[in-house]
CSV table of C-alpha atoms in Angstrom, one decimal:
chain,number,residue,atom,x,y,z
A,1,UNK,CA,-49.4,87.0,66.1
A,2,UNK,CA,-46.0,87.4,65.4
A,3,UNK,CA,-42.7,88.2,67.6
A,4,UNK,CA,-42.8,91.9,66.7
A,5,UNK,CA,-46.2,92.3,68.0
A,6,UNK,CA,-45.5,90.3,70.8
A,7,UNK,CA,-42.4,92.0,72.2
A,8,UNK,CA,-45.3,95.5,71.7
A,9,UNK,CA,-48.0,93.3,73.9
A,10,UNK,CA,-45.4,91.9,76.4
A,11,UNK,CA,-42.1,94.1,75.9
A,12,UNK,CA,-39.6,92.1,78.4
A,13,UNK,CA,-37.2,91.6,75.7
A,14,UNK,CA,-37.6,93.6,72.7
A,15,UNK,CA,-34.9,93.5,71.1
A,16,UNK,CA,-34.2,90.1,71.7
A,17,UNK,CA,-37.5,89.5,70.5
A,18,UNK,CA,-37.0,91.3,67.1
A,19,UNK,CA,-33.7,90.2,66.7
A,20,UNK,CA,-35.1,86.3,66.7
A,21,UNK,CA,-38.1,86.9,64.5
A,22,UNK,CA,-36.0,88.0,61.7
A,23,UNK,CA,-34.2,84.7,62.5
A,24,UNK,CA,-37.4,82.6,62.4
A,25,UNK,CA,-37.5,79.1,60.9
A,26,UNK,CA,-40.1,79.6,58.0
A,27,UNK,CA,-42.6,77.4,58.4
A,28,UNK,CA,-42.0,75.6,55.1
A,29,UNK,CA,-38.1,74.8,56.3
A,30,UNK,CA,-39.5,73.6,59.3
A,31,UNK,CA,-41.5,71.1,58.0
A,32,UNK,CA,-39.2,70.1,55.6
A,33,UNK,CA,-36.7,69.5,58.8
A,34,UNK,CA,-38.9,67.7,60.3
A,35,UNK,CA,-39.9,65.4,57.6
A,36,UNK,CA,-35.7,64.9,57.3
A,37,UNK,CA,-35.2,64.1,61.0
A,38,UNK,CA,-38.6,61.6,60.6
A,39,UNK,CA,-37.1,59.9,57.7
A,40,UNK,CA,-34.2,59.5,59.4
A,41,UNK,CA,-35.8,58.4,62.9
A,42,UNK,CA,-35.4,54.5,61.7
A,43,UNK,CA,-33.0,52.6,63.7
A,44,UNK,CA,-31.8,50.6,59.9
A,45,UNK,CA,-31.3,53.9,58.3
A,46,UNK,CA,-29.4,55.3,61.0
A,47,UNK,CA,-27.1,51.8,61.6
A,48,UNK,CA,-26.4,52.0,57.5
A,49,UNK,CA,-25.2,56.3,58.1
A,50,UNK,CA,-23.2,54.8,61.1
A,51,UNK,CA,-21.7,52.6,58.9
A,52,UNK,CA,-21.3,55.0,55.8
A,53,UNK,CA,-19.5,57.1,58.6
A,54,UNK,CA,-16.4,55.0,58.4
A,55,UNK,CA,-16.3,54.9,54.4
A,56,UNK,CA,-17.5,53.7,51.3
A,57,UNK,CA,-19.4,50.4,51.0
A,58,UNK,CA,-21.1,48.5,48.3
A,59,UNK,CA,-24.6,47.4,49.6
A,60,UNK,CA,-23.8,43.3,49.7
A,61,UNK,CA,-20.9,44.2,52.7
A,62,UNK,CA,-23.5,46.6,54.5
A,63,UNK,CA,-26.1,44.1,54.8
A,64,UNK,CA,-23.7,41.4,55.6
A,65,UNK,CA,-22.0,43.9,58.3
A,66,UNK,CA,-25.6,44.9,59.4
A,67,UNK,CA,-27.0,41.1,58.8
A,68,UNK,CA,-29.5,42.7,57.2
A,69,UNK,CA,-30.8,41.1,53.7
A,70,UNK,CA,-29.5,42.9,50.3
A,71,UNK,CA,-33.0,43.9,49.5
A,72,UNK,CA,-34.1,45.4,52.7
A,73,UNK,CA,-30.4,47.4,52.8
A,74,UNK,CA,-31.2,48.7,49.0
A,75,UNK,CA,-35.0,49.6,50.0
A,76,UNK,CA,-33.2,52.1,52.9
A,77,UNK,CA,-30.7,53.0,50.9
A,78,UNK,CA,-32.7,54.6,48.4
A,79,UNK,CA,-35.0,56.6,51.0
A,80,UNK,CA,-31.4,58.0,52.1
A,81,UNK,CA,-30.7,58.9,48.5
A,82,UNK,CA,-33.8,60.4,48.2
A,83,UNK,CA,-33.3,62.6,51.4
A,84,UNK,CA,-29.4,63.5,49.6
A,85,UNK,CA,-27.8,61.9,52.8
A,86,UNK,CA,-26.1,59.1,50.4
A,87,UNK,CA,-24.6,59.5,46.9
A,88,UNK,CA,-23.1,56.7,45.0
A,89,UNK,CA,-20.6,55.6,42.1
A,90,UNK,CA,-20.9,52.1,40.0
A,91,UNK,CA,-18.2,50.2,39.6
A,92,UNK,CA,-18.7,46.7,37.5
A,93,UNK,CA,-21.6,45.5,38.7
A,94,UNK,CA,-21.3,47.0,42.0
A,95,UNK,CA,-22.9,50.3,43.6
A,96,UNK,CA,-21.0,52.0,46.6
A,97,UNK,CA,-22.7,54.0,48.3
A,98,UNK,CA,-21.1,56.6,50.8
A,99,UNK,CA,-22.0,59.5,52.8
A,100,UNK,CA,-23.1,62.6,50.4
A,101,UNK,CA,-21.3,65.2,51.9
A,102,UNK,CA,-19.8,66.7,55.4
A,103,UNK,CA,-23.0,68.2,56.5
A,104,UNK,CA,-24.5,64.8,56.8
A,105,UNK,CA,-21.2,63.6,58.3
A,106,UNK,CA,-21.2,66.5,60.9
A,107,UNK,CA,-25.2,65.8,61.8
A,108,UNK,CA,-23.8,62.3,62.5
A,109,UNK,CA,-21.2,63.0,64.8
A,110,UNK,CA,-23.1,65.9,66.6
A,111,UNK,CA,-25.4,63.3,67.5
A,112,UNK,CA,-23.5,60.5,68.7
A,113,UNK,CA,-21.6,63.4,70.5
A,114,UNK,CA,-24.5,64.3,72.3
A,115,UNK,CA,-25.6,60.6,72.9
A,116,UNK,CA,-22.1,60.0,74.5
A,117,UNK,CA,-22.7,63.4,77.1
A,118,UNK,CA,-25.8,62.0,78.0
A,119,UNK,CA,-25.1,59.0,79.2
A,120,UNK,CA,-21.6,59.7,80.6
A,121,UNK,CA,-24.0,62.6,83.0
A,122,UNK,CA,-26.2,59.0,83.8
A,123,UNK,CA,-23.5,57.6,85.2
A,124,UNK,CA,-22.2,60.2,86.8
């Protein structure tokens, strides 16, 4: 059943109703979103896009900021390049990585933002 033939069975707000269902997450972006968020729900990944937040970094000072090992920080870092959170550029022998673009960036600090009201409401 979808929205339009619900807002004909139970009409309290049609328009509404028909307004949102031509605004309906597809079921394919949905899952796709949801296997995003998923891939991103790992406390490493999200400590290295922290970190990427403030700049560009090659991976031997993220795992020494993160005191992570080298490997472990290249194994996550190319799940986030898979994803197309992080892009990078070789220099030498070195690989910066940074954040791939402002969306990412923006995802970032909605989140911490949203952290930061919750717990300032706890303490309240």
């Amino acid at each position: 059943m979808n929205l339009k033939t619900l807002s004909v069975t139970h009409p309290h707000h049609p328009e509404a109703l028909a307004k949102a269902s031509d605004r309906l997450l597809s079921a394919e972006k949905a899952q796709r979103m949801a296997q995003f968020f998923g891939l991103l729900a790992d406390a490493n990944r999200l400590r290295i896009v922290a970190l990427l937040a403030q700049g560009e970094f090659c991976v031997g000072d993220i795992a020494l900021a993160l005191e992570m090992s080298e490997s472990a920080v290249s194994h996550q870092l190319r799940i986030l390049k898979a994803l197309r959170v992080v892009s990078f550029r070789r220099q030498g022998r070195h690989i910066f990585y940074q954040l791939l673009d402002h969306h990412v960036l923006t995802l970032y600090e909605a989140v911490v933002a949203h952290l930061e009201e919750e717990s300032a409401t706890e303490t309240v």
